[in-house]
Amino acid sequence: MALQLPRDWRLQAQRYRLLGAKCRGCGRVVVPIRPVCPGCGSDDVETIKLSGRGEVYSYTVMYKVPDSFERSVPYVVALVRLEEGALISAQITDVEPEEVVVGLPVEVVFRQWRQYGADGHIVYGYKFRPVMPGMAATQ
Amino acid sequence: MKTVAPVGLVGYGAYVPRYRLAASEVAAVWQGGRDHLPVREKSVPGPDEDAVTMAVEAALNAVSRAQVDPAELGAVYVGSESHPYAVKPSSTMVAEAIGAGPSVLAASFEFACKAGTEALQAALGLVGAGMVPYALAIGSDTAQGRPSDELEYTAGAGAAALIVGPAEGALAVVEGSRSYVTDTPDFFRRAGQKYPRHGGRFTGEPGYFGHVLPAAEALLADLGHGPEDYAAVILHQPNAKFPAKAAADLGFRPEQWEIGLLVGQIGNAYAGSSLIGLTAVLDQAGPGDRILLVSFGSGAGSDAFSLVVTDKVSARQGLAPKTMDYVKRRRPIDYALYARYRGKLAV
Ligand SMILES: [Zn+2]
């Protein structure tokens, strides 16, 4: 935990607001932010705020997990294909595992990731949920 | 109270978690079932939710409707009695998550169920004084009742966020406000204790009615208004009975309070309670509608506000999910799952 706190703090902005890196050369978008484009090797990348919309590309249901995640078991971790093209690994929340299918439209939400015990810090960041009913048409 | 420069709400947003616990589930566990239930069901936060995560979603909905760059917010105020940290402000986490600041005034407010409207009073003052262009006021709570306590039927969860700005850009102009407080021991939670206690006979008359009614009456007198001038009234909702009785005592009719009375479906969202009711009313409001909002917080006090909806409302209502979209998005859970989600089991 002693080493985790500064790392969590450093990554906080991109985890809270779902920021990614966009290559000015080939246009590829990646999350999390990397200084060099994995597509073309260019270091001319900019930080962008992602729309937060996408769909489930693949997923797995988690049953055995570290203690600090136990309250959510079973939960779904998915690769989400974002509108901007990037693939991102994230938890799907507000959903029952049997409701998740490949292609499910999802949107980003801000949730707790984990708690380092009752006296430790709380880590927050992005997760995805099925798109809110009523908003699917307007977005 | 009235600001020097005219101010109003430029954006609003709500959030209600998707899980619901029926009051009959609570009654079945503790009393083998009973007849008089204070609500039908209440909202329950998921295992990854707290007052900050709910505040963030409500705030982002308010930002979408206001179409204001979060960097322009001069203040982020979060009112709650379930801040996830005892020491570490919820307001800085919310500001960071929505992209406000770092040049922003951030504070957390506490006053039982009226912490959210207290944040609103402060936001009105800041904008009305010209210190900041926009201020965000949030009420958000994941309320907890002691297992088997009366509160366990109603202690719900939810958040509402309002962005205050100059009246000329507002979807609802604030005509005036009032605050009314006394030292009343109707309900309290000592530091370090997980669950609150209530002071029995103080809850109804000296507590709720003893503050909601005089705050509302004083504001109506200030403005020279009567109940007939209002399209809707929203009072704090600890159960379905109190707000209906108080509104009737003030001379309002059921059709004026029913739209904003959501306690039967989501329970008492504490600092979010009356403000979520306001967002549900704004979702359906039209230009010229006058709205009365009166909160109540134990300890005790009420804040009262009178608003007039403008012609800017209709273009903004659809820019974020409506409050009833959240209310209708429901997954019923049983008492066992509720106990696990809310950390009521010692393992
Ligand atoms: Zn590239």
Short mmCIF file of C-alpha atoms and ligand atoms in Angstrom, two decimals:
data_model
loop_
_atom_site.label_atom_id
_atom_site.label_comp_id
_atom_site.label_asym_id
_atom_site.label_seq_id
_atom_site.Cartn_x
_atom_site.Cartn_y
_atom_site.Cartn_z
CA MET A 1 0.00 0.00 0.00
CA ALA A 2 2.87 2.37 0.77
CA LEU A 3 4.00 2.14 -2.87
CA GLN A 4 0.49 1.95 -4.25
CA LEU A 5 -0.65 5.35 -2.96
CA PRO A 6 1.70 7.53 -5.08
CA ARG A 7 1.02 5.38 -8.15
CA ASP A 8 -2.74 5.64 -7.70
CA TRP A 9 -2.41 9.39 -7.26
CA ARG A 10 -0.28 9.77 -10.40
CA LEU A 11 -2.78 7.85 -12.56
CA GLN A 12 -5.82 9.49 -10.99
CA ALA A 13 -6.65 12.06 -13.70
CA GLN A 14 -6.73 9.50 -16.53
CA ARG A 15 -8.61 6.96 -14.42
CA TYR A 16 -11.18 9.48 -13.17
CA ARG A 17 -11.92 11.15 -16.50
CA LEU A 18 -11.01 8.35 -18.92
CA LEU A 19 -8.19 10.07 -20.74
CA GLY A 20 -6.28 8.38 -23.54
CA ALA A 21 -3.36 9.04 -25.85
CA LYS A 22 -3.92 9.86 -29.53
CA CYS A 23 -1.10 9.59 -32.05
CA ARG A 24 -0.76 12.68 -34.23
CA GLY A 25 0.96 10.53 -36.84
CA CYS A 26 -1.34 7.57 -37.50
CA GLY A 27 -4.36 8.63 -35.41
CA ARG A 28 -4.35 5.55 -33.17
CA VAL A 29 -5.92 5.98 -29.71
CA VAL A 30 -4.70 3.97 -26.70
CA VAL A 31 -5.66 3.68 -23.05
CA PRO A 32 -3.91 3.95 -20.64
CA ILE A 33 -1.77 6.82 -21.86
CA ARG A 34 1.58 5.76 -23.33
CA PRO A 35 4.35 8.14 -24.45
CA VAL A 36 5.01 6.21 -27.68
CA CYS A 37 2.39 5.08 -30.21
CA PRO A 38 2.26 1.25 -30.33
CA GLY A 39 1.00 1.50 -33.92
CA CYS A 40 3.73 3.51 -35.67
CA GLY A 41 6.31 4.16 -32.96
CA SER A 42 5.84 7.94 -33.06
CA ASP A 43 6.31 9.89 -29.83
CA ASP A 44 4.08 12.72 -31.13
CA VAL A 45 1.05 11.79 -29.00
CA GLU A 46 -1.55 14.02 -27.33
CA THR A 47 -3.79 13.39 -24.31
CA ILE A 48 -7.51 13.36 -25.16
CA LYS A 49 -10.71 12.90 -23.20
CA LEU A 50 -12.59 9.88 -24.53
CA SER A 51 -16.36 9.89 -25.13
CA GLY A 52 -16.85 6.98 -22.76
CA ARG A 53 -19.10 5.09 -25.15
CA GLY A 54 -18.34 1.73 -26.70
CA GLU A 55 -19.32 -1.92 -26.75
CA VAL A 56 -18.24 -5.16 -25.12
CA TYR A 57 -15.60 -6.87 -27.29
CA SER A 58 -15.00 -9.87 -25.01
CA TYR A 59 -15.53 -10.60 -21.33
CA THR A 60 -14.92 -12.97 -18.45
CA VAL A 61 -16.72 -13.52 -15.13
CA MET A 62 -14.52 -13.26 -12.03
CA TYR A 63 -15.21 -15.49 -9.01
CA LYS A 64 -11.85 -15.73 -7.20
CA VAL A 65 -10.42 -12.29 -6.52
CA PRO A 66 -8.26 -10.38 -4.00
CA ASP A 67 -9.93 -9.53 -0.66
CA SER A 68 -10.59 -5.88 -1.42
CA PHE A 69 -12.79 -6.82 -4.41
CA GLU A 70 -14.77 -9.53 -2.65
CA ARG A 71 -17.97 -7.58 -2.03
CA SER A 72 -18.64 -7.43 -5.80
CA VAL A 73 -18.15 -11.14 -6.61
CA PRO A 74 -19.11 -12.44 -9.11
CA TYR A 75 -18.30 -9.56 -11.44
CA VAL A 76 -17.53 -9.08 -15.10
CA VAL A 77 -14.27 -7.83 -16.57
CA ALA A 78 -14.43 -6.96 -20.25
CA LEU A 79 -12.43 -5.65 -23.12
CA VAL A 80 -14.46 -2.68 -24.30
CA ARG A 81 -14.05 -1.32 -27.83
CA LEU A 82 -14.41 2.45 -27.46
CA GLU A 83 -15.95 4.67 -30.16
CA GLU A 84 -12.47 6.08 -30.74
CA GLY A 85 -11.23 2.58 -31.61
CA ALA A 86 -9.15 1.82 -28.50
CA LEU A 87 -9.62 -1.42 -26.60
CA ILE A 88 -9.74 -0.98 -22.85
CA SER A 89 -9.92 -3.52 -20.06
CA ALA A 90 -12.49 -2.58 -17.40
CA GLN A 91 -15.13 -3.89 -15.05
CA ILE A 92 -18.75 -3.90 -16.23
CA THR A 93 -20.89 -2.73 -13.32
CA ASP A 94 -24.64 -2.43 -12.63
CA VAL A 95 -25.17 -5.67 -14.49
CA GLU A 96 -25.75 -9.36 -13.82
CA PRO A 97 -23.09 -11.60 -15.44
CA GLU A 98 -25.74 -13.38 -17.54
CA GLU A 99 -26.84 -10.04 -19.07
CA VAL A 100 -23.43 -9.39 -20.64
CA VAL A 101 -23.03 -10.31 -24.31
CA VAL A 102 -20.46 -9.45 -26.96
CA GLY A 103 -21.60 -6.22 -28.64
CA LEU A 104 -23.47 -4.89 -25.57
CA PRO A 105 -23.47 -1.05 -25.79
CA VAL A 106 -21.85 0.42 -22.67
CA GLU A 107 -21.01 3.85 -21.22
CA VAL A 108 -18.37 4.97 -18.75
CA VAL A 109 -19.16 5.60 -15.06
CA PHE A 110 -17.04 6.70 -12.10
CA ARG A 111 -16.91 4.06 -9.35
CA GLN A 112 -14.82 2.70 -6.51
CA TRP A 113 -12.13 0.32 -7.74
CA ARG A 114 -10.90 -0.94 -4.38
CA GLN A 115 -10.39 -0.01 -0.73
CA TYR A 116 -7.13 -0.71 1.06
CA GLY A 117 -8.84 -1.96 4.22
CA ALA A 118 -11.12 0.06 6.51
CA ASP A 119 -8.34 2.56 7.32
CA GLY A 120 -6.63 2.75 3.91
CA HIS A 121 -7.27 4.88 0.88
CA ILE A 122 -10.09 4.34 -1.60
CA VAL A 123 -9.16 4.02 -5.27
CA TYR A 124 -11.66 5.37 -7.79
CA GLY A 125 -11.76 5.13 -11.56
CA TYR A 126 -13.68 4.27 -14.71
CA LYS A 127 -15.96 1.29 -15.16
CA PHE A 128 -18.63 0.68 -17.77
CA ARG A 129 -22.33 -0.13 -17.50
CA PRO A 130 -25.05 -0.95 -20.02
CA VAL A 131 -26.20 2.35 -21.60
CA MET A 132 -28.94 4.00 -19.49
CA PRO A 133 -32.42 3.28 -20.77
CA GLY A 134 -33.82 6.47 -22.27
CA MET A 135 -30.43 7.78 -23.35
CA ALA A 136 -29.56 5.21 -26.04
CA ALA A 137 -31.37 7.15 -28.77
CA THR A 138 -30.10 10.64 -27.92
CA GLN A 139 -26.38 9.85 -27.68
CA MET B 1 -32.81 36.10 1.57
CA LYS B 2 -32.09 37.56 -1.83
CA THR B 3 -28.87 37.94 -3.79
CA VAL B 4 -27.68 41.36 -4.99
CA ALA B 5 -27.39 40.18 -8.58
CA PRO B 6 -30.19 37.91 -9.90
CA VAL B 7 -29.19 34.24 -10.02
CA GLY B 8 -30.70 30.93 -11.00
CA LEU B 9 -30.08 27.32 -11.91
CA VAL B 10 -28.33 26.84 -15.25
CA GLY B 11 -28.11 23.07 -14.96
CA TYR B 12 -29.37 20.20 -12.83
CA GLY B 13 -28.83 16.46 -12.64
CA ALA B 14 -29.79 13.50 -10.52
CA TYR B 15 -28.54 10.02 -9.78
CA VAL B 16 -30.25 7.04 -8.14
CA PRO B 17 -28.55 3.63 -7.87
CA ARG B 18 -30.32 0.67 -9.50
CA TYR B 19 -30.82 -1.72 -6.60
CA ARG B 20 -34.09 -1.68 -4.63
CA LEU B 21 -34.95 -3.23 -1.29
CA ALA B 22 -38.67 -3.68 -0.68
CA ALA B 23 -39.87 -2.58 2.76
CA SER B 24 -41.63 -5.96 2.96
CA GLU B 25 -38.15 -7.63 2.85
CA VAL B 26 -37.07 -5.67 5.93
CA ALA B 27 -40.33 -6.42 7.71
CA ALA B 28 -40.07 -10.13 6.88
CA VAL B 29 -36.59 -10.38 8.43
CA TRP B 30 -37.24 -8.42 11.60
CA GLN B 31 -40.92 -8.56 12.36
CA GLY B 32 -42.37 -11.51 10.46
CA GLY B 33 -44.12 -9.00 8.19
CA ARG B 34 -46.23 -5.99 9.18
CA ASP B 35 -48.97 -3.84 7.73
CA HIS B 36 -47.93 -0.21 7.89
CA LEU B 37 -44.82 0.27 5.80
CA PRO B 38 -43.48 3.84 5.43
CA VAL B 39 -42.38 3.32 1.79
CA ARG B 40 -42.82 0.63 -0.87
CA GLU B 41 -39.11 0.23 -1.53
CA LYS B 42 -35.82 2.10 -1.22
CA SER B 43 -32.76 2.51 -3.40
CA VAL B 44 -29.58 0.69 -2.39
CA PRO B 45 -26.12 1.58 -3.71
CA GLY B 46 -24.07 -1.11 -5.43
CA PRO B 47 -20.89 -2.42 -3.78
CA ASP B 48 -18.72 0.04 -5.77
CA GLU B 49 -20.81 3.14 -5.02
CA ASP B 50 -20.61 5.81 -2.32
CA ALA B 51 -21.62 9.44 -1.81
CA VAL B 52 -18.73 10.61 -4.02
CA THR B 53 -19.42 8.33 -7.01
CA MET B 54 -23.11 9.26 -6.92
CA ALA B 55 -22.26 12.96 -6.62
CA VAL B 56 -20.00 12.69 -9.67
CA GLU B 57 -22.71 11.22 -11.90
CA ALA B 58 -25.30 13.78 -10.77
CA ALA B 59 -22.73 16.56 -11.34
CA LEU B 60 -21.85 15.35 -14.84
CA ASN B 61 -25.57 15.32 -15.69
CA ALA B 62 -25.83 18.92 -14.41
CA VAL B 63 -22.78 19.91 -16.48
CA SER B 64 -24.35 18.32 -19.61
CA ARG B 65 -27.52 20.35 -19.10
CA ALA B 66 -25.74 23.61 -18.23
CA GLN B 67 -23.33 23.21 -21.17
CA VAL B 68 -20.75 24.91 -19.02
CA ASP B 69 -17.08 23.92 -19.17
CA PRO B 70 -16.34 22.42 -15.70
CA ALA B 71 -13.20 24.59 -15.67
CA GLU B 72 -15.52 27.61 -15.34
CA LEU B 73 -16.96 26.38 -12.03
CA GLY B 74 -15.81 28.64 -9.21
CA ALA B 75 -17.05 26.38 -6.42
CA VAL B 76 -17.79 22.70 -5.86
CA TYR B 77 -19.83 22.08 -2.71
CA VAL B 78 -20.84 18.58 -1.61
CA GLY B 79 -23.39 18.12 1.16
CA SER B 80 -23.63 14.66 2.73
CA GLU B 81 -23.76 12.78 6.00
CA SER B 82 -22.09 9.76 4.41
CA HIS B 83 -18.85 11.26 3.10
CA PRO B 84 -16.62 8.20 2.43
CA TYR B 85 -13.76 9.71 4.46
CA ALA B 86 -14.07 11.25 7.93
CA VAL B 87 -11.03 13.38 7.07
CA LYS B 88 -10.48 14.09 3.34
CA PRO B 89 -12.96 16.25 1.50
CA SER B 90 -15.42 14.67 -0.93
CA SER B 91 -15.48 17.96 -2.84
CA THR B 92 -11.90 17.67 -4.12
CA MET B 93 -12.57 14.15 -5.43
CA VAL B 94 -15.73 15.32 -7.19
CA ALA B 95 -13.92 18.37 -8.63
CA GLU B 96 -11.09 16.20 -9.99
CA ALA B 97 -13.49 13.63 -11.45
CA ILE B 98 -15.58 16.16 -13.37
CA GLY B 99 -12.60 18.24 -14.51
CA ALA B 100 -13.13 21.32 -12.31
CA GLY B 101 -10.27 23.26 -10.76
CA PRO B 102 -7.61 23.27 -9.46
CA SER B 103 -8.54 27.00 -9.18
CA VAL B 104 -11.85 26.29 -7.47
CA LEU B 105 -13.35 26.68 -4.03
CA ALA B 106 -14.17 23.19 -2.72
CA ALA B 107 -15.92 22.32 0.53
CA SER B 108 -17.98 19.57 2.09
CA PHE B 109 -21.15 20.43 3.99
CA GLU B 110 -22.81 18.52 6.81
CA PHE B 111 -26.26 19.09 8.29
CA ALA B 112 -28.06 15.74 8.24
CA CYS B 113 -30.59 15.75 5.40
CA LYS B 114 -30.25 19.45 4.59
CA ALA B 115 -26.53 19.45 3.75
CA GLY B 116 -27.37 19.70 0.03
CA THR B 117 -29.64 22.74 0.26
CA GLU B 118 -27.14 24.38 2.59
CA ALA B 119 -24.56 23.95 -0.20
CA LEU B 120 -27.12 25.55 -2.53
CA GLN B 121 -27.57 28.59 -0.24
CA ALA B 122 -23.79 29.07 -0.19
CA ALA B 123 -23.59 28.70 -3.99
CA LEU B 124 -26.33 31.30 -4.49
CA GLY B 125 -24.43 33.73 -2.30
CA LEU B 126 -21.13 33.29 -4.15
CA VAL B 127 -22.65 33.75 -7.60
CA GLY B 128 -25.00 36.49 -6.42
CA ALA B 129 -22.06 38.43 -5.04
CA GLY B 130 -20.22 38.14 -8.33
CA MET B 131 -17.27 36.24 -6.84
CA VAL B 132 -17.57 33.31 -9.27
CA PRO B 133 -19.45 32.84 -12.57
CA TYR B 134 -20.83 29.40 -11.71
CA ALA B 135 -21.05 27.27 -8.56
CA LEU B 136 -21.95 23.60 -8.21
CA ALA B 137 -24.01 22.45 -5.21
CA ILE B 138 -24.59 18.74 -4.58
CA GLY B 139 -26.54 16.70 -2.06
CA SER B 140 -25.50 13.02 -2.01
CA ASP B 141 -26.02 10.26 0.54
CA THR B 142 -25.86 6.52 1.04
CA ALA B 143 -27.81 6.54 4.28
CA GLN B 144 -27.51 3.67 6.76
CA GLY B 145 -30.04 2.56 9.35
CA ARG B 146 -29.26 0.18 12.19
CA PRO B 147 -30.52 -3.31 11.26
CA SER B 148 -34.13 -3.70 12.56
CA ASP B 149 -34.41 0.06 13.22
CA GLU B 150 -37.35 1.96 11.73
CA LEU B 151 -34.83 3.82 9.53
CA GLU B 152 -33.84 0.62 7.77
CA TYR B 153 -37.11 0.69 5.85
CA THR B 154 -36.42 4.13 4.42
CA ALA B 155 -32.67 4.96 4.50
CA GLY B 156 -32.02 5.14 0.77
CA ALA B 157 -29.37 6.49 -1.58
CA GLY B 158 -29.16 9.10 -4.31
CA ALA B 159 -27.71 12.41 -5.37
CA ALA B 160 -28.72 15.64 -7.05
CA ALA B 161 -26.52 18.41 -8.40
CA LEU B 162 -27.41 22.01 -9.27
CA ILE B 163 -25.26 24.53 -11.12
CA VAL B 164 -25.96 28.10 -10.06
CA GLY B 165 -25.23 30.91 -12.52
CA PRO B 166 -26.42 34.35 -13.61
CA ALA B 167 -30.22 34.63 -14.01
CA GLU B 168 -30.00 35.55 -17.71
CA GLY B 169 -28.72 32.07 -18.59
CA ALA B 170 -30.86 30.22 -16.06
CA LEU B 171 -33.49 27.54 -16.69
CA ALA B 172 -35.02 28.52 -13.34
CA VAL B 173 -34.51 31.85 -11.56
CA VAL B 174 -34.26 31.86 -7.76
CA GLU B 175 -36.69 34.49 -6.41
CA GLY B 176 -35.67 34.21 -2.79
CA SER B 177 -34.72 31.84 0.00
CA ARG B 178 -34.97 31.37 3.76
CA SER B 179 -33.15 29.33 6.39
CA TYR B 180 -34.64 28.40 9.77
CA VAL B 181 -32.74 26.46 12.44
CA THR B 182 -32.98 25.58 16.15
CA ASP B 183 -31.02 23.27 18.45
CA THR B 184 -33.31 20.21 18.48
CA PRO B 185 -32.16 16.71 19.53
CA ASP B 186 -34.44 14.83 17.14
CA PHE B 187 -31.75 12.65 15.55
CA PHE B 188 -28.00 12.27 15.93
CA ARG B 189 -24.96 10.08 15.38
CA ARG B 190 -21.95 10.45 17.67
CA ALA B 191 -18.47 10.54 16.15
CA GLY B 192 -17.14 7.02 15.44
CA GLN B 193 -20.58 5.39 15.58
CA LYS B 194 -21.78 3.59 12.46
CA TYR B 195 -25.51 4.11 12.96
CA PRO B 196 -27.58 7.12 14.07
CA ARG B 197 -30.19 7.29 16.86
CA HIS B 198 -33.36 9.27 16.94
CA GLY B 199 -34.74 11.18 19.84
CA GLY B 200 -38.16 9.50 19.80
CA ARG B 201 -40.92 12.05 20.24
CA PHE B 202 -38.84 14.87 18.75
CA THR B 203 -38.96 13.44 15.22
CA GLY B 204 -42.35 14.68 14.02
CA GLU B 205 -43.73 17.85 15.62
CA PRO B 206 -40.69 19.75 16.99
CA GLY B 207 -38.39 18.29 14.33
CA TYR B 208 -39.82 18.03 10.83
CA PHE B 209 -43.00 20.11 11.09
CA GLY B 210 -41.42 22.60 13.49
CA HIS B 211 -38.95 23.67 10.80
CA VAL B 212 -40.44 22.89 7.39
CA LEU B 213 -43.64 24.85 8.08
CA PRO B 214 -42.13 28.08 9.49
CA ALA B 215 -39.39 28.15 6.81
CA ALA B 216 -42.00 27.80 4.05
CA GLU B 217 -44.40 30.29 5.65
CA ALA B 218 -41.66 32.89 6.12
CA LEU B 219 -40.54 32.62 2.49
CA LEU B 220 -44.09 32.84 1.16
CA ALA B 221 -44.64 35.93 3.33
CA ASP B 222 -41.36 37.50 2.11
CA LEU B 223 -42.49 37.09 -1.50
CA GLY B 224 -46.19 37.78 -0.95
CA HIS B 225 -47.06 34.43 -2.51
CA GLY B 226 -49.69 31.84 -1.66
CA PRO B 227 -49.89 28.12 -2.47
CA GLU B 228 -52.02 28.90 -5.53
CA ASP B 229 -49.05 30.69 -7.13
CA TYR B 230 -47.07 27.42 -7.34
CA ALA B 231 -47.06 24.70 -9.98
CA ALA B 232 -45.17 22.33 -7.69
CA VAL B 233 -43.92 21.99 -4.12
CA ILE B 234 -41.14 19.66 -2.94
CA LEU B 235 -40.59 19.06 0.77
CA HIS B 236 -37.99 16.83 2.41
CA GLN B 237 -39.20 13.22 2.27
CA PRO B 238 -38.21 11.00 5.23
CA ASN B 239 -41.37 8.96 4.54
CA ALA B 240 -44.49 9.46 2.42
CA LYS B 241 -46.66 10.78 5.24
CA PHE B 242 -44.74 13.81 6.57
CA PRO B 243 -44.31 15.78 3.30
CA ALA B 244 -47.92 15.17 2.24
CA LYS B 245 -49.22 16.33 5.63
CA ALA B 246 -46.93 19.39 5.75
CA ALA B 247 -47.82 20.41 2.19
CA ALA B 248 -51.52 20.04 2.94
CA ASP B 249 -51.10 22.09 6.14
CA LEU B 250 -49.51 24.84 4.03
CA GLY B 251 -52.55 24.82 1.74
CA PHE B 252 -51.16 22.86 -1.23
CA ARG B 253 -53.09 20.24 -3.17
CA PRO B 254 -51.86 16.68 -3.96
CA GLU B 255 -51.30 17.45 -7.67
CA GLN B 256 -48.76 20.09 -6.58
CA TRP B 257 -46.65 17.69 -4.50
CA GLU B 258 -47.06 14.34 -6.24
CA ILE B 259 -44.54 14.86 -9.11
CA GLY B 260 -41.68 15.58 -6.73
CA LEU B 261 -42.60 13.00 -4.09
CA LEU B 262 -40.37 10.00 -4.84
CA VAL B 263 -39.79 8.57 -1.35
CA GLY B 264 -42.16 5.63 -1.96
CA GLN B 265 -39.94 4.44 -4.84
CA ILE B 266 -36.41 5.35 -3.71
CA GLY B 267 -36.64 5.87 0.06
CA ASN B 268 -35.12 8.83 1.89
CA ALA B 269 -31.96 9.88 0.07
CA TYR B 270 -31.07 12.24 2.96
CA ALA B 271 -29.11 15.20 1.57
CA GLY B 272 -30.29 14.14 -1.89
CA SER B 273 -33.95 13.73 -0.91
CA SER B 274 -35.70 17.05 -1.61
CA LEU B 275 -33.16 17.98 -4.33
CA ILE B 276 -33.87 14.77 -6.30
CA GLY B 277 -37.56 15.68 -6.02
CA LEU B 278 -36.70 19.09 -7.49
CA THR B 279 -34.88 17.49 -10.45
CA ALA B 280 -37.92 15.30 -11.18
CA VAL B 281 -40.10 18.43 -11.20
CA LEU B 282 -37.65 20.34 -13.44
CA ASP B 283 -37.68 17.40 -15.90
CA GLN B 284 -41.37 18.11 -16.49
CA ALA B 285 -41.54 21.86 -15.86
CA GLY B 286 -42.53 24.50 -18.39
CA PRO B 287 -41.76 28.23 -18.67
CA GLY B 288 -43.45 30.31 -15.95
CA ASP B 289 -43.90 27.42 -13.52
CA ARG B 290 -43.19 28.49 -9.95
CA ILE B 291 -41.62 25.88 -7.63
CA LEU B 292 -41.27 25.80 -3.84
CA LEU B 293 -38.46 23.65 -2.38
CA VAL B 294 -38.10 23.11 1.38
CA SER B 295 -35.51 20.79 2.90
CA PHE B 296 -35.22 19.50 6.44
CA GLY B 297 -32.18 18.32 8.36
CA SER B 298 -32.25 16.94 11.87
CA GLY B 299 -30.50 18.88 14.56
CA ALA B 300 -32.51 20.80 13.16
CA GLY B 301 -33.33 23.17 10.30
CA SER B 302 -34.91 23.87 6.95
CA ASP B 303 -33.88 25.81 3.85
CA ALA B 304 -36.66 27.11 1.60
CA PHE B 305 -36.33 28.32 -2.00
CA SER B 306 -38.75 29.79 -4.50
CA LEU B 307 -37.92 29.33 -8.20
CA VAL B 308 -39.50 30.43 -11.45
CA VAL B 309 -38.84 28.29 -14.51
CA THR B 310 -37.76 30.11 -17.70
CA ASP B 311 -38.11 29.34 -21.40
CA LYS B 312 -34.57 27.85 -21.39
CA VAL B 313 -35.77 24.73 -19.59
CA SER B 314 -37.12 22.75 -22.54
CA ALA B 315 -33.88 22.76 -24.54
CA ARG B 316 -31.94 21.40 -21.55
CA GLN B 317 -34.25 18.72 -20.12
CA GLY B 318 -33.18 16.11 -22.68
CA LEU B 319 -29.42 16.69 -22.40
CA ALA B 320 -28.97 14.11 -19.61
CA PRO B 321 -30.91 11.13 -18.25
CA LYS B 322 -34.14 12.18 -16.53
CA THR B 323 -34.67 11.45 -12.87
CA MET B 324 -37.49 9.02 -13.61
CA ASP B 325 -35.13 7.10 -15.98
CA TYR B 326 -33.06 6.34 -12.88
CA VAL B 327 -36.10 5.61 -10.72
CA LYS B 328 -37.44 3.15 -13.30
CA ARG B 329 -34.03 1.47 -13.78
CA ARG B 330 -34.49 -0.92 -10.86
CA ARG B 331 -33.28 -4.33 -9.82
CA PRO B 332 -34.96 -5.70 -6.68
CA ILE B 333 -32.62 -7.50 -4.27
CA ASP B 334 -33.33 -9.56 -1.17
CA TYR B 335 -32.23 -8.79 2.38
CA ALA B 336 -29.25 -11.15 2.17
CA LEU B 337 -27.70 -9.41 -0.85
CA TYR B 338 -28.54 -6.02 0.69
CA ALA B 339 -26.66 -6.98 3.86
CA ARG B 340 -23.62 -8.00 1.81
CA TYR B 341 -23.63 -4.86 -0.41
CA ARG B 342 -23.99 -2.53 2.57
CA GLY B 343 -21.29 -4.21 4.66
CA LYS B 344 -23.72 -5.25 7.39
CA LEU B 345 -22.15 -8.70 7.71
CA ALA B 346 -19.02 -9.03 9.85
CA VAL B 347 -16.87 -11.68 8.10
ZN ZN C 1 0.90 6.22 -34.42
#
